[in-house]
Short mmCIF file of C-alpha atoms and ligand atoms in Angstrom, two decimals:
data_model
loop_
_atom_site.label_atom_id
_atom_site.label_comp_id
_atom_site.label_asym_id
_atom_site.label_seq_id
_atom_site.Cartn_x
_atom_site.Cartn_y
_atom_site.Cartn_z
CA UNK A 1 22.87 -74.80 -30.30
CA UNK A 2 19.18 -74.30 -29.83
CA UNK A 3 16.96 -74.54 -32.88
CA UNK A 4 15.39 -71.61 -34.53
CA UNK A 5 11.65 -72.23 -34.07
CA UNK A 6 9.46 -72.18 -36.90
CA UNK A 7 5.90 -70.73 -36.89
CA UNK A 8 2.85 -71.47 -39.31
CA UNK A 9 -0.06 -69.91 -40.14
CA UNK A 10 -3.69 -70.46 -38.99
CA UNK A 11 -6.45 -70.89 -41.48
CA UNK A 12 -9.59 -72.37 -41.04
CA UNK A 13 -8.59 -74.06 -37.85
CA UNK A 14 -5.36 -75.63 -39.26
CA UNK A 15 -1.88 -74.58 -38.67
CA UNK A 16 -0.51 -74.42 -42.39
CA UNK A 17 2.60 -73.69 -43.68
CA UNK A 18 4.44 -72.31 -47.12
CA UNK A 19 7.32 -73.11 -49.39
CA UNK A 20 9.04 -69.86 -48.47
CA UNK A 21 9.40 -68.31 -45.24
CA UNK A 22 10.39 -65.32 -43.47
CA UNK A 23 12.66 -64.47 -40.77
CA UNK A 24 12.17 -62.59 -37.40
CA UNK A 25 15.39 -60.97 -35.73
CA UNK A 26 15.63 -59.64 -32.52
CA UNK A 27 15.70 -55.84 -32.88
CA UNK A 28 18.33 -55.82 -29.65
CA UNK A 29 21.14 -58.67 -31.22
CA UNK A 30 19.84 -58.70 -35.00
CA UNK A 31 19.72 -62.68 -34.51
CA UNK A 32 17.37 -64.52 -35.83
CA UNK A 33 14.79 -65.93 -33.65
CA UNK A 34 12.30 -67.66 -35.39
CA UNK A 35 11.27 -68.16 -39.12
CA UNK A 36 7.86 -67.97 -40.17
CA UNK A 37 5.42 -69.16 -42.65
CA UNK A 38 5.16 -66.51 -46.03
CA UNK A 39 1.59 -65.69 -46.85
CA UNK A 40 0.48 -65.06 -50.18
CA UNK A 41 -2.69 -63.62 -52.12
CA UNK A 42 -3.39 -67.36 -52.37
CA UNK A 43 -3.51 -67.92 -48.49
CA UNK A 44 -4.94 -64.53 -48.03
CA UNK A 45 -7.95 -65.48 -50.28
CA UNK A 46 -8.21 -68.88 -48.59
CA UNK A 47 -8.43 -67.37 -45.28
CA UNK A 48 -11.02 -64.92 -46.16
CA UNK A 49 -12.69 -67.79 -47.78
CA UNK A 50 -12.46 -69.97 -44.48
CA UNK A 51 -14.04 -66.68 -42.45
CA UNK A 52 -16.87 -66.21 -44.66
CA UNK A 53 -18.03 -69.75 -44.36
CA UNK A 54 -17.85 -69.57 -40.91
CA UNK A 55 -19.93 -66.92 -40.98
CA UNK A 56 -22.38 -68.02 -43.48
CA UNK A 57 -22.76 -71.24 -41.51
CA UNK A 58 -23.61 -69.15 -38.26
CA UNK A 59 -20.97 -71.51 -36.28
CA UNK A 60 -20.22 -68.04 -34.15
CA UNK A 61 -22.79 -65.57 -34.80
CA UNK A 62 -25.61 -67.93 -33.90
CA UNK A 63 -24.06 -68.59 -30.31
CA UNK A 64 -25.51 -66.48 -27.80
CA UNK A 65 -23.47 -63.52 -26.69
CA UNK A 66 -22.94 -65.40 -23.41
CA UNK A 67 -21.02 -68.37 -24.91
CA UNK A 68 -19.07 -66.10 -27.15
CA UNK A 69 -18.21 -64.25 -24.22
CA UNK A 70 -16.97 -67.36 -22.18
CA UNK A 71 -14.73 -68.19 -25.21
CA UNK A 72 -13.24 -64.89 -25.04
CA UNK A 73 -12.79 -65.62 -21.38
CA UNK A 74 -10.99 -68.56 -21.87
CA UNK A 75 -8.60 -67.14 -24.24
CA UNK A 76 -7.68 -64.28 -21.70
CA UNK A 77 -6.91 -66.90 -19.16
CA UNK A 78 -4.82 -69.11 -21.77
CA UNK A 79 -2.91 -65.72 -22.43
CA UNK A 80 -2.62 -64.55 -18.91
CA UNK A 81 -1.66 -68.04 -17.87
CA UNK A 82 1.75 -67.68 -20.42
CA UNK A 83 2.09 -63.93 -19.52
CA UNK A 84 5.60 -64.55 -18.46
CA UNK A 85 6.46 -66.36 -21.78
CA UNK A 86 4.57 -64.48 -23.88
CA UNK A 87 6.06 -61.08 -22.66
CA UNK A 88 9.69 -62.65 -23.33
CA UNK A 89 8.51 -63.40 -26.99
CA UNK A 90 7.21 -59.69 -27.08
CA UNK A 91 10.46 -58.73 -26.23
CA UNK A 92 12.49 -60.69 -28.68
CA UNK A 93 10.12 -59.98 -31.68
CA UNK A 94 10.22 -56.18 -30.79
CA UNK A 95 12.34 -55.28 -28.39
CA UNK A 96 9.99 -53.70 -25.90
CA UNK A 97 11.49 -54.10 -22.08
CA UNK A 98 10.60 -56.77 -20.31
CA UNK A 99 9.54 -54.32 -17.59
CA UNK A 100 7.24 -53.18 -20.18
CA UNK A 101 5.94 -56.08 -21.83
CA UNK A 102 5.58 -57.93 -18.53
CA UNK A 103 3.79 -55.26 -16.39
CA UNK A 104 1.87 -53.31 -19.02
CA UNK A 105 1.30 -55.26 -22.29
CA UNK A 106 0.49 -58.68 -22.07
CA UNK A 107 -1.45 -57.89 -19.05
CA UNK A 108 -3.39 -54.90 -20.90
CA UNK A 109 -3.87 -57.60 -23.65
CA UNK A 110 -5.60 -60.10 -21.10
CA UNK A 111 -7.51 -57.45 -19.36
CA UNK A 112 -9.02 -55.67 -22.75
CA UNK A 113 -9.87 -59.48 -23.99
CA UNK A 114 -11.73 -59.85 -21.13
CA UNK A 115 -13.57 -56.22 -20.79
CA UNK A 116 -14.95 -57.42 -24.40
CA UNK A 117 -16.27 -60.37 -22.86
CA UNK A 118 -18.00 -58.48 -20.29
CA UNK A 119 -19.24 -56.32 -23.37
CA UNK A 120 -20.36 -59.24 -25.26
CA UNK A 121 -22.93 -60.16 -21.93
CA UNK A 122 -24.29 -56.48 -21.35
CA UNK A 123 -24.20 -54.88 -25.14
CA UNK A 124 -27.89 -54.11 -26.49
CA UNK A 125 -27.74 -56.53 -29.26
CA UNK A 126 -31.58 -56.29 -29.50
CA UNK A 127 -33.78 -53.38 -28.53
CA UNK A 128 -37.59 -52.39 -29.33
CA UNK A 129 -39.77 -49.56 -28.86
CA UNK A 130 -43.34 -48.42 -30.33
CA UNK A 131 -43.54 -47.25 -33.58
CA UNK A 132 -45.86 -44.45 -32.71
CA UNK A 133 -46.89 -42.18 -29.78
CA UNK A 134 -49.30 -44.17 -27.33
CA UNK A 135 -50.40 -47.83 -26.43
CA UNK A 136 -49.65 -49.44 -30.17
CA UNK A 137 -49.11 -53.02 -31.80
CA UNK A 138 -46.77 -51.63 -34.38
CA UNK A 139 -43.25 -52.32 -33.22
CA UNK A 140 -39.79 -51.42 -34.15
CA UNK A 141 -36.97 -53.70 -33.43
CA UNK A 142 -33.35 -52.91 -33.66
CA UNK A 143 -30.83 -55.75 -34.29
CA UNK A 144 -27.27 -55.20 -33.72
CA UNK A 145 -26.18 -57.70 -36.45
CA UNK A 146 -22.43 -58.57 -37.04
CA UNK A 147 -20.83 -57.12 -40.35
CA UNK A 148 -19.46 -60.64 -41.41
CA UNK A 149 -15.78 -60.90 -42.05
CA UNK A 150 -13.65 -58.53 -40.82
CA UNK A 151 -9.96 -58.02 -41.53
CA UNK A 152 -7.21 -56.71 -38.83
CA UNK A 153 -4.20 -55.10 -39.95
CA UNK A 154 -1.73 -54.96 -36.53
CA UNK A 155 1.22 -52.76 -36.55
CA UNK A 156 4.90 -54.29 -34.88
CA UNK A 157 4.64 -51.71 -31.73
CA UNK A 158 2.06 -53.21 -29.88
CA UNK A 159 1.13 -56.37 -31.92
CA UNK A 160 -0.73 -58.52 -29.55
CA UNK A 161 -2.41 -55.63 -27.70
CA UNK A 162 -3.67 -54.22 -30.92
CA UNK A 163 -4.75 -57.50 -32.10
CA UNK A 164 -6.51 -57.78 -29.09
CA UNK A 165 -8.53 -54.16 -29.64
CA UNK A 166 -9.53 -56.08 -33.23
CA UNK A 167 -10.47 -59.40 -32.24
CA UNK A 168 -12.11 -58.68 -29.00
CA UNK A 169 -14.80 -56.60 -30.51
CA UNK A 170 -15.20 -58.45 -33.65
CA UNK A 171 -15.79 -61.82 -32.05
CA UNK A 172 -18.09 -60.20 -29.10
CA UNK A 173 -20.11 -59.22 -31.65
CA UNK A 174 -20.25 -62.46 -33.59
CA UNK A 175 -18.17 -61.60 -36.26
CA UNK A 176 -15.19 -63.72 -37.88
CA UNK A 177 -11.59 -62.52 -38.63
CA UNK A 178 -8.53 -62.51 -40.49
CA UNK A 179 -5.54 -61.01 -38.61
CA UNK A 180 -2.50 -59.56 -40.32
CA UNK A 181 0.64 -58.73 -38.33
CA UNK A 182 3.42 -56.96 -39.24
CA UNK A 183 5.96 -59.04 -40.96
CA UNK A 184 8.61 -58.27 -38.16
CA UNK A 185 6.55 -59.18 -35.56
CA UNK A 186 3.98 -62.03 -36.06
CA UNK A 187 4.91 -64.29 -33.27
CA UNK A 188 2.50 -63.21 -30.29
CA UNK A 189 -0.21 -62.97 -32.54
CA UNK A 190 0.52 -66.41 -33.49
CA UNK A 191 0.27 -67.32 -30.04
CA UNK A 192 -3.11 -65.48 -29.65
CA UNK A 193 -4.45 -67.71 -32.62
CA UNK A 194 -2.82 -70.94 -30.47
CA UNK A 195 -4.72 -69.78 -27.43
CA UNK A 196 -8.19 -69.25 -29.38
CA UNK A 197 -7.52 -72.78 -31.46
CA UNK A 198 -6.81 -74.46 -27.64
CA UNK A 199 -10.05 -73.46 -26.15
CA UNK A 200 -11.78 -74.56 -29.05
CA UNK A 201 -13.00 -71.63 -31.13
CA UNK A 202 -14.71 -72.94 -34.15
CA UNK A 203 -12.47 -73.66 -37.44
CA UNK A 204 -12.47 -70.33 -39.70
CA UNK A 205 -13.80 -68.05 -36.69
CA UNK A 206 -10.34 -66.52 -36.35
CA UNK A 207 -7.45 -66.89 -39.11
CA UNK A 208 -4.11 -65.34 -39.19
CA UNK A 209 -1.94 -64.68 -42.34
CA UNK A 210 1.46 -63.89 -41.90
CA UNK A 211 3.09 -61.87 -45.08
CA UNK A 212 4.02 -58.52 -46.18
CA UNK A 213 1.48 -55.55 -45.87
CA UNK A 214 1.57 -54.46 -49.53
CA UNK A 215 0.81 -58.25 -50.30
CA UNK A 216 -1.39 -59.65 -47.66
CA UNK A 217 -2.66 -56.14 -45.85
CA UNK A 218 -3.77 -54.63 -49.50
CA UNK A 219 -5.87 -57.89 -50.14
CA UNK A 220 -7.52 -57.86 -47.56
CA UNK A 221 -8.35 -54.06 -47.56
CA UNK A 222 -9.64 -54.58 -51.45
CA UNK A 223 -11.52 -58.19 -51.28
CA UNK A 224 -14.71 -57.74 -51.86
CA UNK A 225 -16.08 -60.60 -49.06
CA UNK A 226 -14.12 -58.38 -46.41
CA UNK A 227 -17.17 -56.40 -44.70
CA UNK A 228 -14.86 -54.25 -42.29
CA UNK A 229 -10.96 -53.51 -42.18
CA UNK A 230 -9.58 -52.21 -38.90
CA UNK A 231 -6.10 -50.76 -39.36
CA UNK A 232 -3.34 -49.69 -37.01
CA UNK A 233 0.02 -48.18 -38.48
CA UNK A 234 1.32 -45.11 -40.75
CA UNK A 235 -1.18 -41.99 -41.76
CA UNK A 236 0.37 -42.83 -45.44
CA UNK A 237 -0.70 -46.63 -45.49
CA UNK A 238 -4.10 -45.86 -43.78
CA UNK A 239 -5.07 -43.50 -46.32
CA UNK A 240 -4.06 -46.31 -49.12
CA UNK A 241 -6.31 -48.85 -46.79
CA UNK A 242 -9.22 -46.14 -46.54
CA UNK A 243 -8.93 -46.02 -50.73
CA UNK A 244 -8.88 -49.65 -51.18
CA UNK A 245 -11.97 -49.98 -49.01
CA UNK A 246 -13.78 -47.34 -50.91
CA UNK A 247 -14.38 -49.86 -53.85
CA UNK A 248 -16.53 -51.98 -51.67
CA UNK A 249 -17.73 -49.37 -49.42
CA UNK A 250 -16.35 -51.46 -46.39
CA UNK A 251 -16.80 -50.32 -42.74
CA UNK A 252 -13.52 -48.97 -41.14
CA UNK A 253 -11.29 -48.29 -38.20
CA UNK A 254 -8.11 -46.28 -38.90
CA UNK A 255 -5.79 -45.90 -36.00
CA UNK A 256 -2.90 -43.23 -37.39
CA UNK A 257 -0.34 -41.60 -36.56
CA UNK A 258 0.10 -38.62 -33.64
CA UNK A 259 1.85 -35.74 -32.59
CA UNK A 260 0.74 -35.52 -29.06
CA UNK A 261 1.44 -32.18 -27.29
CA UNK A 262 2.34 -32.30 -23.85
CA UNK A 263 1.57 -28.74 -22.05
CA UNK A 264 3.21 -28.08 -18.93
CA UNK A 265 1.40 -25.33 -17.17
CA UNK A 266 3.25 -22.68 -15.09
CA UNK A 267 1.45 -24.23 -11.84
CA UNK A 268 2.34 -27.53 -12.91
CA UNK A 269 4.05 -29.68 -9.85
CA UNK A 270 7.32 -29.78 -11.27
CA UNK A 271 8.87 -33.40 -10.56
CA UNK A 272 5.66 -34.90 -11.46
CA UNK A 273 5.78 -33.28 -15.01
CA UNK A 274 9.48 -33.80 -15.44
CA UNK A 275 9.07 -37.63 -14.94
CA UNK A 276 5.70 -37.87 -16.51
CA UNK A 277 7.02 -36.04 -19.55
CA UNK A 278 9.76 -38.71 -20.00
CA UNK A 279 7.22 -41.62 -19.65
CA UNK A 280 5.15 -39.64 -22.37
CA UNK A 281 7.47 -39.70 -25.00
CA UNK A 282 9.89 -42.74 -24.05
CA UNK A 283 7.60 -45.43 -23.86
CA UNK A 284 8.47 -48.41 -26.24
CA UNK A 285 11.29 -46.17 -27.14
CA UNK A 286 9.03 -43.69 -28.61
CA UNK A 287 7.65 -45.99 -30.79
CA UNK A 288 3.95 -45.51 -29.41
CA UNK A 289 1.57 -43.65 -31.69
CA UNK A 290 -0.18 -41.68 -28.78
CA UNK A 291 3.45 -40.45 -26.96
CA UNK A 292 3.88 -36.56 -25.84
CA UNK A 293 6.45 -35.85 -28.57
CA UNK A 294 5.78 -32.37 -28.45
CA UNK A 295 6.52 -30.93 -25.01
CA UNK A 296 4.92 -27.20 -24.58
CA UNK A 297 6.34 -25.64 -21.74
CA UNK A 298 5.41 -22.00 -20.34
CA UNK A 299 8.39 -19.74 -20.88
CA UNK A 300 8.46 -18.90 -17.31
CA UNK A 301 9.67 -22.15 -16.23
CA UNK A 302 11.32 -23.45 -19.58
CA UNK A 303 15.20 -23.36 -18.31
CA UNK A 304 14.54 -25.09 -15.06
CA UNK A 305 12.10 -27.38 -16.80
CA UNK A 306 14.72 -28.57 -19.28
CA UNK A 307 17.37 -28.70 -17.06
CA UNK A 308 15.58 -31.22 -14.75
CA UNK A 309 14.36 -33.45 -17.78
CA UNK A 310 17.98 -33.67 -19.03
CA UNK A 311 19.27 -34.70 -15.71
CA UNK A 312 16.40 -37.39 -15.15
CA UNK A 313 16.72 -38.04 -18.66
CA UNK A 314 20.50 -38.65 -18.24
CA UNK A 315 19.52 -41.42 -15.61
CA UNK A 316 17.73 -43.96 -17.83
CA UNK A 317 19.53 -47.22 -19.05
CA UNK A 318 19.36 -47.88 -22.50
CA UNK A 319 20.07 -51.59 -23.06
CA UNK A 320 19.50 -55.25 -23.12
CA UNK A 321 14.99 -55.38 -23.38
CA UNK A 322 15.64 -58.22 -21.46
CA UNK A 323 17.29 -57.08 -18.13
CA UNK A 324 14.70 -55.72 -15.75
CA UNK A 325 16.86 -52.59 -15.27
CA UNK A 326 16.69 -51.41 -18.67
CA UNK A 327 14.62 -48.56 -19.25
CA UNK A 328 14.69 -48.36 -23.18
CA UNK A 329 15.02 -50.94 -25.30
CA UNK A 330 16.11 -50.76 -29.25
CA UNK A 331 14.17 -49.21 -32.42
CA UNK A 332 12.22 -52.26 -34.31
CA UNK A 333 14.58 -51.90 -37.40
CA UNK A 334 18.02 -50.50 -38.97
CA UNK A 335 15.40 -48.83 -41.44
CA UNK A 336 13.48 -47.14 -38.18
CA UNK A 337 17.03 -45.92 -36.90
CA UNK A 338 18.03 -44.42 -39.85
CA UNK A 339 14.79 -42.43 -40.22
CA UNK A 340 14.69 -41.34 -36.27
CA UNK A 341 18.62 -40.34 -37.01
CA UNK A 342 17.60 -38.26 -39.86
CA UNK A 343 14.89 -36.34 -37.99
CA UNK A 344 17.45 -35.42 -35.16
CA UNK A 345 19.80 -34.32 -37.77
CA UNK A 346 16.93 -32.39 -39.30
CA UNK A 347 16.12 -30.76 -36.09
CA UNK A 348 19.31 -29.23 -35.82
CA UNK A 349 19.41 -28.14 -39.22
CA UNK A 350 16.00 -26.34 -38.74
CA UNK A 351 17.80 -24.40 -35.59
CA UNK A 352 16.87 -26.45 -32.55
CA UNK A 353 19.67 -27.05 -29.99
CA UNK A 354 20.61 -30.89 -29.10
CA UNK A 355 20.11 -30.16 -25.37
CA UNK A 356 20.37 -33.72 -24.45
CA UNK A 357 21.46 -37.31 -26.49
CA UNK A 358 22.03 -40.15 -24.25
CA UNK A 359 24.51 -43.15 -24.56
CA UNK A 360 23.59 -46.58 -26.64
CA UNK A 361 25.00 -49.61 -25.17
CA UNK A 362 28.36 -50.67 -25.39
CA UNK A 363 27.86 -54.39 -24.86
CA UNK A 364 29.41 -56.07 -28.06
CA UNK A 365 26.47 -58.60 -27.84
CA UNK A 366 24.19 -55.77 -28.70
CA UNK A 367 26.36 -54.15 -31.38
CA UNK A 368 24.03 -54.97 -34.26
CA UNK A 369 20.66 -53.92 -32.46
CA UNK A 370 19.14 -50.80 -33.71
CA UNK A 371 19.96 -48.14 -30.93
CA UNK A 372 18.78 -44.50 -30.73
CA UNK A 373 19.49 -43.22 -27.54
CA UNK A 374 16.87 -40.60 -26.09
CA UNK A 375 17.31 -36.92 -27.48
CA UNK A 376 15.75 -33.84 -26.41
CA UNK A 377 15.70 -31.04 -28.99
CA UNK A 378 14.87 -27.55 -27.71
CA UNK A 379 14.41 -24.19 -29.01
CA UNK A 380 11.66 -25.69 -31.82
CA UNK A 381 9.13 -23.85 -33.15
CA UNK A 382 5.73 -25.27 -34.32
CA UNK A 383 6.02 -24.64 -38.30
CA UNK A 384 9.42 -26.97 -38.30
CA UNK A 385 9.04 -30.37 -39.58
CA UNK A 386 10.69 -32.09 -36.82
CA UNK A 387 7.75 -30.51 -34.82
CA UNK A 388 4.86 -31.44 -37.65
CA UNK A 389 5.99 -34.83 -38.42
CA UNK A 390 6.01 -38.01 -36.54
CA UNK A 391 9.08 -39.44 -35.85
CA UNK A 392 8.31 -42.61 -34.14
CA UNK A 393 11.82 -42.81 -31.74
CA UNK A 394 12.68 -41.18 -28.52
CA UNK A 395 12.95 -37.69 -29.54
CA UNK A 396 11.41 -34.96 -28.03
CA UNK A 397 10.65 -31.55 -29.44
CA UNK A 398 10.52 -28.69 -27.08
CA UNK A 399 8.85 -25.54 -27.59
CA UNK A 400 7.78 -22.44 -25.39
CA UNK A 401 4.39 -20.56 -25.30
CA UNK A 402 3.15 -17.42 -23.22
CA UNK A 403 -0.31 -17.98 -22.24
CA UNK A 404 -3.01 -20.95 -22.13
CA UNK A 405 -4.45 -19.64 -25.58
CA UNK A 406 -1.04 -19.85 -27.31
CA UNK A 407 -0.45 -23.49 -25.71
CA UNK A 408 -3.91 -24.41 -27.26
CA UNK A 409 -3.45 -22.79 -30.48
CA UNK A 410 -0.08 -24.61 -31.07
CA UNK A 411 -1.25 -27.41 -29.62
CA UNK A 412 -4.07 -27.42 -32.07
CA UNK A 413 -1.80 -26.50 -35.46
CA UNK A 414 -1.46 -30.38 -36.36
CA UNK A 415 -2.60 -32.60 -38.94
CA UNK A 416 -3.00 -35.07 -36.06
CA UNK A 417 -5.19 -35.01 -33.09
CA UNK A 418 -4.41 -39.03 -31.24
CA UNK A 419 -3.48 -37.64 -27.88
CA UNK A 420 -2.50 -34.62 -25.96
CA UNK A 421 -1.72 -33.68 -22.02
CA UNK A 422 -2.07 -31.37 -19.41
CA UNK A 423 -0.06 -30.83 -16.38
CA UNK A 424 -1.08 -28.40 -13.61
CA UNK A 425 -2.17 -28.32 -10.21
CA UNK A 426 -4.96 -26.23 -10.87
CA UNK A 427 -8.12 -28.67 -11.99
CA UNK A 428 -10.71 -26.23 -13.62
CA UNK A 429 -7.63 -24.70 -15.46
CA UNK A 430 -6.46 -28.16 -16.69
CA UNK A 431 -10.09 -29.39 -17.76
CA UNK A 432 -10.66 -25.99 -19.48
CA UNK A 433 -7.97 -26.62 -21.64
CA UNK A 434 -8.50 -30.24 -22.34
CA UNK A 435 -11.83 -29.45 -23.38
CA UNK A 436 -10.18 -27.01 -26.10
CA UNK A 437 -7.71 -29.39 -27.51
CA UNK A 438 -8.53 -31.19 -30.98
CA UNK A 439 -7.75 -34.96 -29.56
CA UNK A 440 -9.03 -38.19 -29.35
CA UNK A 441 -7.29 -38.70 -25.76
CA UNK A 442 -6.34 -36.00 -23.31
CA UNK A 443 -4.41 -36.92 -20.01
CA UNK A 444 -4.35 -34.48 -17.09
CA UNK A 445 -1.33 -35.08 -14.53
CA UNK A 446 -0.74 -38.64 -16.82
CA UNK A 447 0.03 -40.52 -19.91
CA UNK A 448 -0.42 -43.58 -21.72
CA UNK A 449 -3.52 -44.50 -19.57
CA UNK A 450 -5.64 -46.17 -21.90
CA UNK A 451 -8.36 -48.15 -20.70
CA UNK A 452 -10.34 -50.27 -22.14
CA UNK A 453 -13.86 -48.97 -20.60
CA UNK A 454 -12.96 -45.76 -22.74
CA UNK A 455 -13.05 -45.16 -26.22
CA UNK A 456 -9.55 -44.53 -28.24
CA UNK A 457 -9.25 -43.30 -31.40
CA UNK A 458 -8.06 -39.74 -33.13
CA UNK A 459 -9.50 -36.78 -34.93
CA UNK A 460 -8.07 -35.19 -38.07
CA UNK A 461 -5.92 -37.31 -39.85
CA UNK A 462 -4.65 -39.32 -36.78
CA UNK A 463 -7.58 -41.65 -37.56
CA UNK A 464 -11.25 -42.55 -37.88
CA UNK A 465 -13.84 -44.37 -35.57
CA UNK A 466 -12.77 -45.55 -32.13
CA UNK A 467 -11.57 -48.65 -30.56
CA UNK A 468 -12.26 -49.76 -27.01
CA UNK A 469 -15.14 -48.94 -24.60
CA UNK A 470 -18.75 -49.53 -25.95
CA UNK A 471 -18.23 -47.68 -29.02
CA UNK A 472 -16.30 -50.17 -30.04
CA UNK A 473 -18.75 -52.82 -30.71
CA UNK A 474 -20.83 -50.34 -32.41
CA UNK A 475 -18.06 -50.18 -35.30
CA UNK A 476 -18.62 -53.98 -35.64
CA UNK A 477 -21.98 -54.26 -35.86
CA UNK A 478 -24.71 -53.28 -37.96
CA UNK A 479 -28.17 -51.65 -36.72
CA UNK A 480 -31.00 -53.39 -38.80
CA UNK A 481 -34.62 -51.63 -38.03
CA UNK A 482 -37.29 -53.94 -38.78
CA UNK A 483 -40.98 -52.53 -38.96
CA UNK A 484 -43.43 -54.82 -37.65
CA UNK A 485 -46.79 -53.48 -37.86
CA UNK A 486 -49.40 -55.99 -35.97
CA UNK A 487 -52.25 -53.29 -36.56
CA UNK A 488 -54.16 -52.67 -39.29
CA UNK A 489 -52.79 -49.34 -40.32
CA UNK A 490 -50.77 -50.44 -42.64
CA UNK A 491 -53.60 -51.20 -45.23
CA UNK A 492 -54.66 -47.58 -44.61
CA UNK A 493 -51.27 -46.34 -45.69
CA UNK A 494 -50.79 -48.67 -48.72
CA UNK A 495 -54.22 -48.27 -50.06
CA UNK A 496 -54.12 -44.60 -49.38
CA UNK A 497 -50.90 -43.63 -50.46
CA UNK A 498 -49.80 -45.29 -53.82
CA UNK A 499 -52.02 -48.19 -54.39
CA UNK A 500 -55.72 -46.45 -55.33
CA UNK A 501 -58.20 -47.52 -52.76
CA UNK A 502 -60.30 -48.91 -55.72
CA UNK A 503 -57.49 -51.67 -56.23
CA UNK A 504 -58.21 -53.14 -52.70
CA UNK A 505 -59.00 -56.79 -53.10
CA UNK A 506 -62.58 -57.76 -52.45
P1 NAD B 1 2.77 -49.49 -42.00
O1 NAD B 1 1.66 -48.57 -41.64
O2 NAD B 1 3.96 -49.51 -42.95
O3 NAD B 1 2.41 -50.82 -41.28
C1 NAD B 1 1.35 -51.15 -40.52
C2 NAD B 1 0.66 -52.36 -40.97
O4 NAD B 1 0.24 -52.22 -42.18
C3 NAD B 1 1.66 -53.49 -41.01
O5 NAD B 1 0.71 -54.96 -40.66
C4 NAD B 1 1.86 -53.27 -42.43
O6 NAD B 1 2.42 -54.85 -42.92
C5 NAD B 1 0.52 -53.43 -42.97
N1 NAD B 1 0.69 -52.71 -44.26
C6 NAD B 1 2.01 -52.27 -45.07
N2 NAD B 1 1.35 -51.65 -46.19
C7 NAD B 1 0.32 -52.32 -46.41
C8 NAD B 1 -0.74 -51.98 -47.61
N3 NAD B 1 -0.11 -51.25 -48.56
N4 NAD B 1 -1.92 -52.06 -47.33
C9 NAD B 1 -2.26 -52.74 -46.21
N5 NAD B 1 -1.36 -52.87 -45.17
C10 NAD B 1 -0.10 -52.58 -45.41
O7 NAD B 1 3.93 -48.98 -40.59
P2 NAD B 1 5.44 -48.93 -40.49
O8 NAD B 1 6.18 -49.17 -41.87
O9 NAD B 1 5.66 -50.33 -39.95
O10 NAD B 1 6.08 -47.78 -39.82
C11 NAD B 1 6.02 -46.60 -40.63
C12 NAD B 1 5.80 -45.50 -39.68
O11 NAD B 1 4.13 -45.67 -39.01
C13 NAD B 1 6.33 -45.43 -38.16
O12 NAD B 1 7.09 -44.83 -38.16
C14 NAD B 1 5.09 -44.65 -37.63
O13 NAD B 1 5.24 -43.15 -37.96
C15 NAD B 1 3.75 -45.30 -38.04
N6 NAD B 1 3.30 -46.11 -37.11
C16 NAD B 1 2.14 -45.83 -36.40
C17 NAD B 1 1.73 -46.77 -35.54
C18 NAD B 1 0.47 -46.61 -34.64
O14 NAD B 1 0.29 -47.33 -33.80
N7 NAD B 1 -0.31 -45.59 -34.98
C19 NAD B 1 2.45 -48.34 -35.56
C20 NAD B 1 3.50 -48.54 -36.31
C21 NAD B 1 3.91 -47.56 -37.25
#
């Protein structure tokens, strides 16, 4: 029998164990796949102290930006070289399909880290200009300085990728970092720390504390030595993080929930829109915050669209996520499965029709897994809870509309504003609608295409700030304005405004 691997935390350049440990189990089989050190308040404080002394000592922020970029590239290369192994580890800890993890998640993590390395080389960390019009020796200097210790609180759905979205810009900008993975999915994130360790990132610059959210995460959010918190997760916990961070007025990035409106216009290319709509709500078995979970179909094509959608959904395979033929894996936990099942029941109680529900795997080896098959509920209206609340599972809610104005009104009638999409063969019409949608991202004839070069984040209760794109580095820097008056003009002002001219030194 294979021995279950044990993972330790990473604090101040050392692998650290604890007396207690947590078990990580496969969402597909329920089997324990690893044990992990159980961090607590004490280890969180130690990690913050290590990050603070590394920052104060200048071992990272004083490196030229291109050297920080070299480190980031080296970490990305390490991850890339181990892509197959990391993809399997991701499948093991959170049930992502090997096709998704291999082709998508690990590759994105590597690419995005490289993007941040490139950004470190080109970002305007310093710029200057005249303080007044015309030739002058009075100069204004803007220096974009690192914030200090940055905390990243990472969820379980895309642990490595979402850690990279926090670590990449933080390190590129010269900060030190404490990362906290979700206690269900610490493994790939600890491999990220291993890669940083192996390429020689100085001690204290990156720390990873494994433990429970209300303990480790809450401590990071409130600690006075943490200057910035980047959080991805539920809106409810995110609001708590915001409240905790307010006590010391920290910088904050929040990536919270979504209820993406996916609008199919009556001129859409039907095949593409049908398959695109499945892709939009089923990636990671629907456990992606930017999924298209509210399908708005023009009433003239609704019946045919749903017929094709159901036929295509019936062809999908739910099963062992390590099998390349599998389209959908399990949900993360028994708790998440029960939550999603309650929403499916609620939708029918609210008056929706269960238009489709697929089959869960019958393989006895998967009997302890957390399975919910793809589910399509039609006849929804936007006032139903099923259309307003984030379900986070493979559940699609279908609504109809009569014209573009109504589609936009329904789409925008939501507490969330993370993602939206439009399917149409008329680019001008689709773009016109995209401009009217209250959403951080809008895809036209596509979904899930997050691009490292462009900002990602939400409006309304979907979040605050942006990850990715050049905006990401702004979130991890503080612009300092330095006024340098090399003329004699300051004398005139000083002695003219407050200090009396008579008080001038002889
Ligand atoms: P969560 O918000 O509880 O967890 C996200 C992260 O926050 C984890 O690392 C967790 O340990 C940490 N955390 C938990 N309590 C904390 C606290 N008090 N202070 C600081 N950090 C804390 O999310 P969840 O329970 O894993 O999932 C619940 C719901 O959240 C899902 O059903 C879904 O709606 C949403 N969710 C959204 C995303 C996203 O990408 N936006 C990701 C995961 C979950």
